Structure formats: structure tokens, C-alpha cells
Coordinates of C-alpha atoms and ligand atoms in Angstrom, one line a residue:
M22 CA 8.1 -35.8 -42.9
L23 CA 11.3 -37.1 -41.2
N24 CA 13.8 -34.7 -39.4
G25 CA 17.4 -34.7 -39.5
I26 CA 20.5 -33.2 -39.1
P27 CA 21.1 -31.1 -42.9
V28 CA 25.0 -32.1 -43.7
S29 CA 24.8 -31.6 -47.7
P30 CA 22.7 -29.0 -49.4
G31 CA 20.7 -30.3 -52.8
I32 CA 17.8 -32.2 -53.6
A33 CA 17.7 -36.0 -54.6
I34 CA 14.7 -37.6 -55.5
G35 CA 15.3 -41.5 -56.4
K36 CA 14.4 -44.7 -55.3
V37 CA 16.1 -46.3 -51.7
L38 CA 18.2 -49.1 -51.7
L39 CA 17.9 -49.6 -48.0
L40 CA 21.4 -51.1 -46.6
D41 CA 21.0 -53.6 -44.0
N42 CA 24.0 -53.0 -42.4
R43 CA 22.6 -54.3 -38.7
I44 CA 22.5 -58.0 -38.5
S45 CA 19.3 -58.3 -36.5
A46 CA 18.4 -61.9 -35.9
V47 CA 21.2 -64.9 -35.7
P48 CA 19.7 -68.3 -35.7
K49 CA 20.8 -71.3 -32.9
Y50 CA 20.2 -74.7 -33.4
K51 CA 22.6 -77.6 -32.2
I52 CA 24.2 -80.1 -34.1
N53 CA 25.5 -83.4 -34.1
K54 CA 29.3 -84.4 -34.3
G55 CA 29.4 -85.5 -37.5
R56 CA 28.5 -81.7 -38.3
I57 CA 31.4 -80.0 -36.6
V58 CA 33.7 -80.2 -39.2
K59 CA 31.2 -78.8 -41.8
E60 CA 30.2 -76.2 -40.0
V61 CA 34.4 -74.9 -39.1
M62 CA 34.7 -75.2 -42.7
R63 CA 31.9 -72.9 -43.2
F64 CA 33.6 -70.0 -40.4
I65 CA 36.9 -70.8 -42.4
R66 CA 35.2 -70.0 -45.6
A67 CA 33.3 -67.0 -44.4
I68 CA 36.6 -65.2 -42.9
N69 CA 38.4 -65.9 -46.1
K70 CA 35.4 -64.4 -47.9
T71 CA 35.9 -61.7 -45.8
K72 CA 39.3 -60.9 -45.8
K73 CA 38.8 -60.7 -49.9
E74 CA 36.7 -58.1 -49.1
L75 CA 37.9 -55.9 -46.8
I76 CA 41.6 -56.2 -49.6
Q77 CA 39.4 -55.4 -52.2
I78 CA 37.8 -52.6 -50.2
Q79 CA 41.2 -51.5 -48.8
R80 CA 42.4 -50.8 -52.4
K81 CA 39.5 -49.0 -53.6
F82 CA 39.6 -46.7 -50.9
I83 CA 43.3 -46.6 -51.2
D84 CA 43.0 -45.3 -54.9
K85 CA 40.1 -43.2 -53.9
V86 CA 41.4 -41.2 -50.6
G87 CA 45.1 -42.0 -50.5
K88 CA 46.6 -44.6 -48.5
A89 CA 46.6 -43.3 -45.0
H90 CA 43.0 -43.4 -44.3
A91 CA 42.8 -47.1 -45.3
A92 CA 44.7 -48.2 -43.0
I93 CA 41.9 -48.6 -40.6
F94 CA 41.1 -52.1 -43.3
D95 CA 44.6 -53.3 -41.7
V96 CA 42.7 -53.2 -38.3
H97 CA 40.2 -55.2 -39.5
L98 CA 41.7 -57.7 -41.3
L99 CA 44.5 -58.1 -38.6
M100 CA 41.0 -59.0 -36.1
L101 CA 40.1 -61.6 -38.6
E102 CA 43.7 -63.6 -37.7
D103 CA 43.0 -63.0 -34.0
S104 CA 43.2 -66.5 -32.5
S105 CA 40.8 -65.6 -29.5
L106 CA 37.8 -64.6 -32.4
V107 CA 38.9 -67.1 -35.0
E108 CA 40.2 -70.7 -32.9
G109 CA 38.7 -69.7 -30.1
T110 CA 35.1 -70.0 -32.0
I111 CA 36.2 -73.2 -33.5
A112 CA 36.8 -74.5 -30.3
L113 CA 33.5 -73.6 -29.0
I114 CA 31.7 -75.3 -31.9
R115 CA 33.7 -77.9 -31.0
E116 CA 33.1 -77.9 -27.5
E117 CA 28.9 -77.2 -27.4
Q118 CA 27.7 -78.0 -30.9
Y119 CA 26.3 -75.4 -31.6
N120 CA 25.9 -73.6 -35.6
V121 CA 28.7 -71.3 -35.9
E122 CA 26.6 -68.4 -36.5
F123 CA 25.1 -68.3 -32.7
V124 CA 28.9 -69.4 -31.2
F125 CA 30.8 -67.0 -33.1
S126 CA 28.0 -64.0 -32.0
Q127 CA 28.5 -64.7 -28.7
V128 CA 32.5 -65.1 -29.1
L129 CA 32.1 -61.8 -30.9
E130 CA 29.7 -60.0 -27.9
K131 CA 31.9 -61.1 -25.3
A132 CA 35.2 -59.3 -26.7
A133 CA 33.4 -56.4 -27.2
K134 CA 31.6 -56.4 -24.1
N135 CA 35.4 -57.0 -22.7
L136 CA 37.2 -53.8 -24.5
S137 CA 34.6 -51.4 -23.9
A138 CA 33.9 -52.9 -19.9
V139 CA 37.9 -50.8 -20.1
D140 CA 37.0 -47.0 -19.7
D141 CA 39.1 -45.6 -22.7
E142 CA 38.0 -44.6 -26.1
Y143 CA 40.6 -46.3 -27.4
M144 CA 39.3 -49.9 -26.3
M145 CA 35.4 -48.2 -27.5
E146 CA 36.5 -47.8 -31.0
R147 CA 38.2 -51.4 -31.1
A148 CA 34.5 -52.6 -30.0
A149 CA 33.3 -51.0 -32.7
D150 CA 35.7 -52.0 -34.8
I151 CA 35.2 -56.0 -33.2
N152 CA 31.6 -55.6 -34.0
D153 CA 31.9 -53.9 -37.5
V154 CA 34.5 -56.8 -38.6
G155 CA 31.9 -59.3 -37.0
R156 CA 28.9 -58.3 -38.7
R157 CA 30.4 -58.8 -42.4
V158 CA 31.7 -62.4 -41.2
L159 CA 27.6 -63.1 -39.9
K160 CA 26.8 -61.6 -43.4
N161 CA 28.8 -64.1 -45.2
L162 CA 27.8 -67.0 -42.9
L163 CA 23.9 -66.0 -42.9
A164 CA 24.9 -65.7 -46.8
R165 CA 23.5 -61.9 -46.9
K166 CA 24.7 -60.4 -50.5
H167 CA 26.4 -57.2 -49.4
V168 CA 25.5 -54.5 -51.2
D169 CA 28.9 -54.1 -54.0
L170 CA 28.1 -49.9 -54.3
S171 CA 31.0 -49.3 -56.9
N172 CA 28.6 -51.4 -59.1
L173 CA 25.2 -50.3 -58.9
K174 CA 23.2 -50.4 -62.3
D175 CA 21.0 -47.8 -61.1
K176 CA 20.7 -44.8 -59.5
V177 CA 19.7 -45.0 -55.5
V178 CA 19.0 -43.4 -52.5
L179 CA 21.2 -44.7 -49.9
I180 CA 19.2 -45.3 -46.5
S181 CA 21.3 -47.0 -43.8
H182 CA 21.9 -47.0 -40.4
D183 CA 25.3 -45.4 -40.4
L184 CA 28.2 -46.0 -43.3
S185 CA 31.1 -46.7 -41.9
P186 CA 34.1 -46.0 -44.6
S187 CA 33.9 -48.8 -45.8
D188 CA 30.9 -48.3 -47.8
T189 CA 31.8 -44.3 -48.4
A190 CA 34.6 -45.7 -49.7
Q191 CA 32.6 -47.4 -52.9
M192 CA 30.2 -44.9 -53.5
N193 CA 30.1 -43.9 -56.7
K194 CA 28.8 -39.8 -57.3
D195 CA 26.8 -40.9 -60.2
K196 CA 24.9 -43.8 -58.9
V197 CA 24.4 -42.9 -55.0
I198 CA 22.6 -39.6 -55.7
G199 CA 21.8 -38.8 -51.6
F200 CA 21.6 -40.4 -48.9
A201 CA 20.0 -40.6 -45.5
T202 CA 21.5 -42.3 -42.2
E203 CA 20.1 -42.6 -38.8
M204 CA 23.7 -41.9 -36.8
G205 CA 26.0 -38.8 -37.8
G206 CA 26.7 -35.4 -36.7
R207 CA 27.9 -32.5 -39.1
T208 CA 31.2 -33.5 -38.6
S209 CA 31.1 -37.3 -38.9
H210 CA 33.1 -39.1 -42.1
T211 CA 29.8 -39.2 -43.6
A212 CA 29.0 -35.9 -43.5
I213 CA 32.7 -34.8 -44.9
M214 CA 32.5 -37.2 -47.3
A215 CA 29.0 -35.6 -48.6
R216 CA 30.5 -32.5 -48.8
T217 CA 33.0 -33.5 -50.9
L218 CA 31.2 -35.8 -53.1
E219 CA 28.4 -32.8 -52.8
I220 CA 25.8 -35.5 -52.6
P221 CA 22.6 -33.9 -50.5
A222 CA 22.5 -35.7 -47.7
V223 CA 20.9 -35.6 -43.8
V224 CA 22.2 -37.8 -40.8
G225 CA 20.9 -37.8 -37.0
V226 CA 17.3 -39.4 -38.7
G227 CA 16.1 -41.4 -36.0
D228 CA 14.7 -44.8 -36.7
I229 CA 14.4 -44.0 -40.8
T230 CA 15.5 -47.6 -41.3
Q231 CA 12.1 -49.1 -39.8
K232 CA 10.3 -46.7 -41.9
V233 CA 11.6 -47.5 -45.8
I234 CA 12.1 -50.7 -48.2
T235 CA 14.1 -51.0 -50.5
G236 CA 12.4 -49.7 -53.6
N237 CA 9.9 -46.8 -52.2
T238 CA 10.7 -43.4 -53.7
I239 CA 12.2 -40.7 -51.1
I240 CA 13.2 -37.1 -51.4
I241 CA 16.3 -36.1 -49.3
D242 CA 16.0 -32.1 -48.8
G243 CA 19.7 -31.2 -47.8
V244 CA 19.0 -27.8 -46.9
K245 CA 16.6 -28.3 -44.7
G246 CA 17.1 -31.6 -43.3
T247 CA 13.8 -33.5 -43.9
V248 CA 13.4 -36.7 -45.1
I249 CA 10.2 -37.8 -47.2
V250 CA 9.1 -41.3 -47.6
N251 CA 6.5 -42.6 -50.4
P252 CA 5.3 -38.6 -51.1
S253 CA 2.5 -37.9 -53.0
S254 CA 2.4 -36.6 -56.0
C255 CA 1.8 -32.8 -54.9
V256 CA 5.2 -33.0 -52.7
L257 CA 6.9 -34.9 -55.6
E258 CA 6.4 -32.4 -58.3
K259 CA 6.9 -29.4 -55.4
Y260 CA 10.5 -30.6 -54.8
L261 CA 11.2 -31.9 -58.3
K262 CA 10.4 -28.1 -59.4
K263 CA 12.5 -27.2 -56.1
R264 CA 15.0 -29.9 -57.6
T265 CA 15.2 -27.9 -61.1
E266 CA 15.5 -24.2 -59.6
I267 CA 18.1 -25.4 -57.8
K268 CA 20.4 -27.1 -60.8
S269 CA 19.3 -23.7 -62.7
L270 CA 20.1 -21.3 -60.2
E271 CA 23.8 -23.6 -59.7
K272 CA 24.1 -23.0 -63.4
K273 CA 23.2 -19.7 -62.9
L274 CA 25.7 -18.9 -60.5
S275 CA 29.1 -20.8 -61.9
R276 CA 29.0 -17.7 -64.5
L277 CA 30.1 -15.4 -61.7
R278 CA 33.2 -17.8 -61.0
Y279 CA 35.3 -15.6 -62.9
V280 CA 33.8 -12.1 -61.7
R281 CA 35.1 -10.1 -58.7
A282 CA 33.3 -10.3 -55.0
D283 CA 32.9 -6.2 -55.6
T284 CA 30.3 -4.7 -53.5
L285 CA 28.5 -2.2 -55.6
D286 CA 30.4 0.9 -54.4
G287 CA 33.2 -1.3 -55.2
K288 CA 34.4 -2.4 -51.7
K289 CA 36.5 -5.7 -52.7
I290 CA 35.4 -9.1 -50.9
L291 CA 37.6 -11.9 -50.2
L292 CA 35.6 -15.4 -50.9
A293 CA 38.1 -18.2 -49.5
A294 CA 37.2 -21.7 -49.2
N295 CA 37.1 -24.5 -46.8
I296 CA 38.8 -27.7 -47.0
E297 CA 38.9 -31.0 -44.9
S298 CA 41.1 -32.5 -47.4
Q299 CA 43.7 -32.3 -50.1
D300 CA 41.4 -33.9 -53.1
E301 CA 39.1 -31.1 -52.8
V302 CA 41.7 -28.7 -54.2
H303 CA 40.9 -29.7 -58.0
S304 CA 36.6 -28.7 -57.0
I305 CA 37.4 -25.1 -55.0
A306 CA 38.5 -23.3 -58.3
M307 CA 34.7 -24.4 -59.9
H308 CA 33.4 -22.4 -57.9
G309 CA 35.4 -19.3 -58.0
A310 CA 37.2 -19.6 -54.2
N311 CA 39.9 -16.7 -54.0
G312 CA 42.3 -19.2 -51.9
I313 CA 41.6 -21.6 -48.8
G314 CA 40.6 -19.3 -45.5
L315 CA 40.3 -23.0 -43.3
Y316 CA 42.1 -26.1 -44.2
R317 CA 40.6 -28.5 -41.3
T318 CA 43.9 -30.5 -40.8
E319 CA 42.2 -33.2 -38.6
F320 CA 41.0 -35.3 -41.5
L321 CA 44.5 -36.6 -42.1
Y322 CA 44.1 -38.0 -38.6
L323 CA 41.2 -39.9 -38.3
N324 CA 40.7 -43.4 -39.6
R325 CA 43.9 -44.8 -38.8
K326 CA 46.0 -46.5 -36.0
S327 CA 49.1 -44.2 -36.0
I328 CA 49.3 -40.9 -36.5
P329 CA 50.2 -39.4 -39.7
S330 CA 54.2 -39.2 -40.1
E331 CA 56.1 -35.0 -40.8
E332 CA 56.6 -36.5 -44.2
E333 CA 53.2 -38.0 -45.0
Q334 CA 51.6 -34.5 -43.9
F335 CA 54.3 -32.6 -45.8
N336 CA 53.2 -34.2 -48.7
A337 CA 50.0 -32.7 -48.3
Y338 CA 50.2 -29.7 -47.2
K339 CA 52.9 -29.4 -50.2
F340 CA 50.4 -30.5 -52.3
V341 CA 47.7 -28.1 -51.5
A342 CA 50.0 -25.1 -50.8
Q343 CA 51.3 -25.6 -54.6
K344 CA 47.7 -25.9 -56.6
I345 CA 47.0 -22.8 -55.2
Y346 CA 49.4 -20.8 -55.6
P347 CA 50.0 -17.5 -55.7
Q348 CA 46.6 -17.8 -53.5
N349 CA 47.0 -17.9 -49.9
V350 CA 46.0 -21.3 -48.2
V351 CA 45.4 -20.7 -44.1
I352 CA 46.6 -24.7 -42.7
R353 CA 44.7 -25.0 -39.2
T354 CA 46.5 -27.0 -36.7
L355 CA 45.3 -29.8 -35.4
D356 CA 41.7 -29.9 -33.7
L357 CA 40.8 -32.8 -32.7
G358 CA 38.1 -33.6 -29.8
G359 CA 34.7 -31.6 -29.3
D360 CA 32.5 -32.9 -32.3
K361 CA 35.5 -33.6 -34.5
F362 CA 35.5 -37.8 -35.0
M363 CA 38.0 -39.7 -32.5
S364 CA 40.9 -40.9 -34.7
E365 CA 42.6 -44.4 -33.6
L366 CA 45.1 -42.4 -31.6
G367 CA 43.8 -43.2 -28.3
T368 CA 43.1 -40.1 -26.7
P369 CA 42.0 -39.6 -23.6
K370 CA 37.7 -40.3 -23.4
E371 CA 37.8 -36.5 -22.1
M372 CA 38.4 -35.3 -25.4
N373 CA 34.7 -36.0 -26.7
S374 CA 34.0 -33.1 -24.6
F375 CA 33.7 -29.4 -26.2
L376 CA 34.8 -28.0 -23.1
G377 CA 38.0 -30.3 -22.5
L378 CA 41.2 -31.3 -23.7
R379 CA 40.4 -30.5 -27.5
A380 CA 42.7 -28.4 -30.2
I381 CA 45.5 -26.4 -28.9
R382 CA 45.1 -27.6 -25.6
F383 CA 45.6 -31.1 -26.8
C384 CA 48.4 -30.1 -29.0
L385 CA 50.0 -27.6 -26.7
K386 CA 50.2 -31.3 -24.3
Q387 CA 51.6 -33.6 -27.1
P388 CA 54.4 -31.7 -28.4
D389 CA 55.8 -35.1 -29.7
I390 CA 51.9 -34.8 -32.1
F391 CA 52.4 -30.8 -32.6
K392 CA 55.5 -30.7 -33.9
P393 CA 55.6 -32.7 -36.3
Q394 CA 53.0 -30.8 -38.0
L395 CA 53.7 -27.5 -37.2
R396 CA 57.5 -28.9 -38.7
A397 CA 55.4 -30.2 -42.0
I398 CA 53.2 -27.4 -42.4
L399 CA 56.6 -25.0 -42.3
R400 CA 58.4 -27.0 -44.8
A401 CA 55.5 -26.6 -46.8
S402 CA 55.6 -23.2 -46.3
H403 CA 58.7 -22.3 -48.8
Y404 CA 56.7 -24.3 -51.7
G405 CA 53.4 -21.6 -51.9
N406 CA 51.4 -18.9 -49.9
V407 CA 50.8 -20.8 -46.4
S408 CA 49.7 -19.6 -42.9
I409 CA 49.3 -21.2 -40.1
M410 CA 46.2 -20.6 -37.5
F411 CA 45.6 -22.3 -34.1
P412 CA 42.4 -23.1 -32.9
M413 CA 40.6 -22.8 -29.8
I414 CA 42.6 -19.8 -28.7
S415 CA 41.0 -18.8 -25.3
G416 CA 43.5 -16.4 -23.5
L417 CA 46.9 -15.3 -24.4
S418 CA 48.9 -17.4 -22.7
E419 CA 48.2 -20.2 -24.9
L420 CA 48.9 -18.1 -28.5
R421 CA 51.9 -17.5 -26.5
E422 CA 53.2 -21.3 -26.4
A423 CA 52.5 -21.8 -29.5
K424 CA 54.3 -19.4 -31.3
V425 CA 57.5 -20.6 -28.5
I426 CA 56.8 -23.8 -30.3
V427 CA 56.4 -22.4 -33.7
E428 CA 59.8 -21.2 -33.0
T429 CA 61.9 -24.0 -31.5
V430 CA 60.5 -25.9 -34.8
K431 CA 62.0 -22.9 -36.9
K432 CA 65.4 -23.4 -35.3
E433 CA 65.2 -26.9 -36.0
L434 CA 64.9 -26.8 -39.5
D435 CA 67.3 -24.2 -39.7
K436 CA 69.8 -26.4 -38.4
G437 CA 68.8 -29.3 -40.9
N438 CA 68.9 -26.1 -43.9
L439 CA 65.0 -27.3 -44.4
P440 CA 64.1 -24.0 -45.9
Y441 CA 60.8 -22.5 -44.8
D442 CA 58.9 -19.1 -45.9
K443 CA 60.7 -16.8 -43.0
N444 CA 57.9 -14.4 -43.1
L445 CA 54.8 -17.3 -42.7
K446 CA 52.3 -15.4 -40.7
I447 CA 50.5 -16.9 -37.3
G448 CA 47.3 -16.3 -36.8
A449 CA 44.6 -17.1 -34.1
M450 CA 41.2 -18.6 -34.2
I451 CA 38.4 -16.8 -32.8
E452 CA 35.9 -18.8 -31.6
V453 CA 36.0 -18.8 -27.7
P454 CA 34.1 -15.7 -25.7
S455 CA 36.9 -14.9 -23.4
A456 CA 39.6 -14.5 -26.5
A457 CA 37.0 -12.5 -28.2
L458 CA 36.6 -10.4 -25.4
I459 CA 40.3 -9.9 -25.2
A460 CA 41.0 -9.4 -28.9
D461 CA 42.5 -6.1 -28.6
I462 CA 45.5 -8.1 -26.3
L463 CA 45.9 -11.1 -28.6
A464 CA 45.6 -9.2 -32.1
K465 CA 48.9 -7.3 -30.5
E466 CA 50.9 -10.5 -31.3
S467 CA 48.9 -12.1 -33.7
D468 CA 49.6 -11.5 -37.3
F469 CA 46.0 -12.2 -38.6
F470 CA 42.4 -13.6 -36.5
S471 CA 40.1 -15.8 -38.3
I472 CA 36.0 -15.7 -36.2
G473 CA 35.0 -19.6 -35.5
T474 CA 31.5 -19.0 -35.6
N475 CA 30.3 -22.1 -35.0
D476 CA 32.4 -22.7 -31.5
L477 CA 31.9 -19.1 -30.7
I478 CA 28.2 -19.8 -30.8
Q479 CA 28.2 -23.0 -28.2
Y480 CA 30.6 -21.1 -26.2
S481 CA 28.9 -17.5 -25.8
F482 CA 25.0 -19.2 -25.7
A483 CA 26.2 -22.3 -23.5
V484 CA 24.5 -24.8 -26.2
D485 CA 26.5 -27.8 -27.7
R486 CA 26.5 -27.8 -31.4
V487 CA 25.5 -31.1 -32.3
D488 CA 22.6 -31.1 -30.1
E489 CA 19.4 -31.7 -32.0
K490 CA 17.4 -31.3 -28.3
I491 CA 19.0 -27.1 -28.0
S492 CA 19.3 -26.4 -31.4
Y493 CA 17.0 -23.4 -31.2
L494 CA 18.9 -21.7 -28.8
Y495 CA 21.6 -22.4 -31.2
R496 CA 21.2 -18.7 -33.0
P497 CA 23.2 -17.7 -35.2
N498 CA 21.9 -14.2 -35.8
H499 CA 21.1 -12.9 -32.2
P500 CA 22.6 -9.6 -31.6
A501 CA 25.3 -11.2 -28.6
V502 CA 26.9 -13.3 -31.9
Y503 CA 27.2 -9.6 -33.6
R504 CA 28.3 -7.6 -30.7
L505 CA 31.0 -10.3 -30.2
I506 CA 32.0 -10.4 -33.4
K507 CA 31.9 -6.4 -33.5
M508 CA 34.7 -6.4 -30.8
I509 CA 37.0 -8.9 -32.8
I510 CA 36.9 -6.6 -35.9
D511 CA 37.6 -3.7 -34.0
A512 CA 40.7 -5.2 -32.4
A513 CA 42.0 -6.6 -35.1
N514 CA 41.5 -3.1 -37.4
K515 CA 43.0 -1.3 -33.8
S516 CA 45.9 -3.2 -34.5
N517 CA 45.6 -3.4 -38.4
I518 CA 45.9 -6.8 -39.0
P519 CA 43.4 -8.6 -41.4
V520 CA 40.3 -10.2 -39.8
S521 CA 38.3 -13.5 -41.9
I522 CA 35.4 -15.5 -40.8
C523 CA 35.3 -19.2 -41.6
G524 CA 32.2 -20.6 -39.5
E525 CA 29.2 -21.4 -41.2
M526 CA 27.8 -17.8 -40.6
A527 CA 30.2 -17.1 -43.7
G528 CA 28.2 -19.2 -46.0
T529 CA 24.7 -17.8 -44.9
P530 CA 23.5 -14.7 -46.7
A531 CA 21.6 -13.3 -44.1
S532 CA 24.5 -13.4 -41.4
V533 CA 26.9 -12.1 -44.7
L534 CA 25.0 -8.8 -44.9
A535 CA 25.2 -8.1 -41.5
L536 CA 28.8 -8.9 -41.3
L537 CA 29.5 -6.9 -44.0
G538 CA 27.9 -3.7 -42.4
L539 CA 30.1 -4.7 -39.1
G540 CA 33.1 -4.4 -41.4
L541 CA 34.1 -7.8 -42.3
F542 CA 35.1 -8.3 -45.1
R543 CA 37.2 -11.9 -45.4
F544 CA 34.9 -14.5 -45.8
S545 CA 35.7 -18.5 -45.8
M546 CA 33.1 -21.0 -46.7
A547 CA 32.3 -24.5 -48.2
S548 CA 33.1 -24.1 -51.5
I549 CA 29.6 -24.6 -53.0
R550 CA 28.2 -21.7 -50.6
I551 CA 30.8 -19.3 -53.0
P552 CA 28.5 -18.5 -55.9
E553 CA 25.6 -17.4 -54.5
I554 CA 27.4 -15.7 -51.7
K555 CA 29.8 -13.4 -54.5
K556 CA 26.3 -13.0 -55.9
L557 CA 25.0 -11.0 -53.0
V558 CA 28.2 -9.3 -52.3
R559 CA 27.7 -7.8 -55.7
N560 CA 24.2 -6.5 -54.9
V561 CA 24.7 -4.9 -52.0
S562 CA 26.4 -1.3 -50.8
T563 CA 29.1 -1.3 -47.8
D564 CA 26.4 1.8 -46.9
D565 CA 23.4 0.3 -47.1
T566 CA 24.9 -3.2 -45.1
K567 CA 26.6 -0.8 -42.1
K568 CA 23.1 0.7 -41.5
I569 CA 21.8 -3.4 -41.3
A570 CA 25.0 -3.5 -38.8
K571 CA 23.8 -0.8 -36.9
H572 CA 20.2 -1.6 -36.6
V573 CA 20.8 -5.5 -35.8
L574 CA 23.5 -4.6 -32.6
E575 CA 20.6 -2.8 -31.1
L576 CA 17.7 -5.5 -31.5
S577 CA 17.1 -7.4 -28.3
T578 CA 16.4 -11.0 -29.6
G579 CA 17.6 -13.4 -32.1
K580 CA 13.9 -13.9 -33.5
E581 CA 13.9 -10.3 -34.6
A582 CA 17.3 -10.3 -35.5
N583 CA 16.3 -13.3 -37.6
R584 CA 13.2 -11.6 -39.5
Y585 CA 15.0 -8.8 -39.9
L586 CA 17.8 -10.0 -42.0
K587 CA 15.3 -12.6 -43.3
S588 CA 13.2 -9.2 -45.0
K589 CA 16.1 -7.5 -45.8
I590 CA 17.4 -9.9 -47.7
K591 CA 14.3 -10.7 -49.5
K592 CA 15.0 -7.2 -51.2
I593 CA 18.3 -8.4 -52.7
I594 CA 18.4 -12.2 -53.9
S595 CA 14.8 -13.9 -55.2
K596 CA 12.5 -16.1 -52.9
S597 CA 13.9 -19.5 -54.3
E598 CA 17.9 -18.4 -54.1
I599 CA 16.6 -17.9 -50.0
E600 CA 15.0 -21.0 -49.9
I601 CA 17.8 -22.9 -50.9
Y602 CA 20.1 -21.1 -49.6
G603 CA 18.6 -19.8 -46.1
Ligands
PEP284 C1 34.1 -22.9 -36.2 O1 34.0 -23.0 -34.6 O2 33.8 -21.7 -36.5 C2 35.0 -23.3 -37.2 C3 35.1 -22.9 -38.1 O3 35.7 -24.6 -36.9 P1 35.1 -26.3 -36.5 O4 33.6 -26.1 -37.2 O5 36.0 -26.7 -37.5 O6 35.5 -26.2 -35.0
MG285 MG1 35.9 -24.8 -34.0

């Protein structure tokens, strides 16, 4: 059994398709003078073939996720025109008289080395791009067949070192039934794509490409983050049963789509969806979401070399606002940095740190990026029920500064006679412990709070949320977390402002039990989690949950709290549901 990071729930059982997207051995041999022209022609043919492939993939990508995300292919195509790469290789073939694969790989290596030698994130990403394009050319030179993922005949489970945007763009959900990669984290491009397509997936599975071959039988458990290669008949049977259970449970739960999420004693609970892209807006209704509690706008900024224009953002936000009207959409301003993968913006390397220039800190430093986004959100607010939320607020000054910029933008829109919702609400994410501790102060100047437990937990325990080695310290159900959350809820209630939660805890039954008891009645989660949470909510009374929360607050360790909550949850939902939803 191999372990990784579960990023998209469900069980996939099928045959492996191993994507060989790394070139292991490049042949090296001398050529004679008479062969030079032939080698050069081979090179030119490989370059042209690669261009054609890239253009085809780009077209498919545009159809699937829109033009904005396809700009990365323009960068790749431009690289194939680069004279140092193309003419440099041809000159070297003539000069050194080695085969083209060898010469080209040397040129590539040098170019990538030069780029990554500059201590700059942007340059490093260009180095990755050069390698990506180079691999394609090399594969064509070595006549290795590219697997056309959009044209697979049979259902497969993809296994790969990594999946690039060009790979995921081609994926067909009916044929790619699951995947596992060696690279990636919870918010990597592949993880986001897996959730959007609702394909079971595990990432960060070390060395998996060395442990499987095409045709192996494989099980991907996207809930537990495990991968089993060539399972015994007994294990296979167990997982087939589990998969059937999940399917029938999903079917059963989907019937809850139209019923209310009220507790046994009639308390109305709001269950909203988290989305990463406008494309998800269609599927959230299927899961019975009550609006969008978190629209992570970072997705619009990724895989491209320029920032999205105000108009492009306006169209995306307006589309979502109109589609879900009269329900509310909470649009979170740009939260780049930390584990949000780097865009092509040339942002500083420091943004890779969770403690660095990320989220609102970055936006306040870059009004040229922040203001167009605010303008786009405000303009979209005219077409629906929109709220704005700032990520990573750590103190009052940041909140005030951000709000001043919103006011400036409003004045500009007034001047240009551009309509927006004058009553638009502005909220703060509470995901930094300092913000939780002064929640009473922040509440006086916020229209609402949304608790970001993913970050709140990592900052409270000083545990990098994507570092597998210390994940045992990342304890959502620890009393310390609940104590902080209680402070936030109490502060919001005192100032009479709504408070919701949009971290992963919102979609975890055991945590929801305690959170309800603390007086939290608004939850936002990956939409596939909604039916299960709705079922839970409908089977508890607020009085019972209050007792549970009170007990958890008095426990001493995360382990104790976990055990206690799991024992309580067992009495409410079935064992198989616990297995599936945690
Ligand atoms: C969080 O931190 O809980 C959150 C919802 O935001 P993100 O996961 O995007 O950092
Ligand atoms: Mg966060």
C-alpha cells in the first residue's frame, strides 16, 4: 500500500495507464558529415510536430476551461521559436556532429540551468516551461508515442510523475476514472482539477511511477489517500464493496438535494459551496448548495503570463453572480502565495512562504492588481447578490486599509457611472490567530466573518499544512482550535454579524457536530460534501450539540477530542458513512 495526499474523494478501481512523461535516457552517438542535414531535418520535423500538438491541446483547453487558462501554451509555442534553442541546436549539430537528441538535450539543460540560476521565481518557472516543452520535442525525436488522453478507448487510472495543465485539459472523466501522481499538494492544479471533475485522486505518492506498469490493477482511495497496486482478491473485494456503498450512498444522499438543512429542533443551517472556478457553478446546484460561501479567485490568475483584465474578471464574477441569484456569492479577493501555486506574474520567491507576502498583504502592496479586481467584483455586484471577503487579515489596520481601497474604487465607479450594489457587504476571513484574538475589534468594522480553519490550524500549531512529515500535528479537532473558533463566534454574535466557516472542517461530520454546538450555523464546503453534512444536521438537535461542544472545550488533547467526537458521530450516521466521509 502506498500513501499520499487525498485530494478528491471516491474509490477508483481499474487498470493503470502509466504516463511516461519523463525522458530517462537520451542516446548519444557521433554522426558523419553526410548525416548532418538529415539530423537537422529530423529536428525541424520534431519542432513542427510539437507545435501542432501544442496548438491542438490549446484549442481543447480553451473549449474546456476558457481562453484565460490557455495562455501558458502561447509561452510554450514561443519557446519553440526561440533562436538560442532552435538555431543554437542546429549550429551545434553541425559543429559537434552528434545526434540531435543528444545535442538538443544539452542545449535544453544549459538554458534551464541559466534560468534557474537567477534567484527569481518567475525565471525558475520559465526553466520548468523549457523542460516541459523540451520533453515534448525529445519524445517526438525519440518517436515515443504521446498518449492522447482525450481519445482513450478504455477506462484507465492514470499514474504519472506529475500532470501538466496540457494533460489535465485532455482528460475525459468517462475514461480517466482516477489518478495518482508523485507531485502535487492539496491546492495544486491537478488537485483542483480532480475535484472539479469529481475524479478520485491522490497526489504526493512518492515513487509510484517506479512501482507500477501499464495494465496493473490498481485501487485509488481518494478519501484515505492510499493507493494499492495489484491487490489480493480479498482486498479487491473489500474495495469493490466500498465503492458500491459509496455509489449507493451518494444516490441516497442526492435525494436530500431539495430538503432543508434544519436540525431536529428546527434551527435552519446554511450549507454553501466553495468553488475555485466559474465552471463549478453548474454542479453545485446538483449537490443542493445554498449559495457560494467561498469563491477562490486565485484560479483566474494561474497558468498565465499576464494578470486577468478587469473585464475578464468582471465577466467571470458576473456569470457566477447571475447564475446563482438570488443566492449569495462571497467572492474572496486574491489569495496568492503559500500553497497556492505560483502564477506567471513574476511574483517574488518569498510568496512561496505561508508566512510571507501572501493574500491581502500582497494585494495591499500591489494596488495595480488589487484595484482592478475590486472594480470587477463591485461591477459584478450589480447583477446579483455579491459580497467581498479579504483573506489573511491579521489586524485592524489591514482591514481598514483594504476597505479604504474599496471606497476609492467605489468613487471611481461613481464617476464613470458604473453601477454596483451600494449595500454590498465586506467581510474578513478569520484564519490568523491574531485576528481570532481580536475578533471583537474586527467585528465592529466587518459586515461578516468567515473562519478559514485550514490556515487557522496551521498558524495555531505552527504546522505547515502541506508538509506530510508533520501532519500528525495538524489537528482540526483539537480543543485549542475550538477555543479559538468559540472566541470568533462569540465576537460575531456580540456585534450581531453573521459568521460562517469555509475551511475543510466545514465538510467534516465530526467537526460539524462540535461547531454546531458552538453556535455556528453557516458552513461552506466542497459541494460534494454537502449532502452528507445535510444528513447529519437533520439528525441532531442544537441542545445535544451544545453539550458535545462544551465537553470538547474541556478536553486536554486533540486525540481525546477526536475519539470523543467520532464516538458521538457513530451514533448519528452509519459506519460506512463515517468510513467515507471521515
Ligand atoms: C482556509 O484557510 O481555511 C481557507 C478556506 O482558505 P484556503 O484553503 O484557500 O487558504
Ligand atoms: Mg486560507
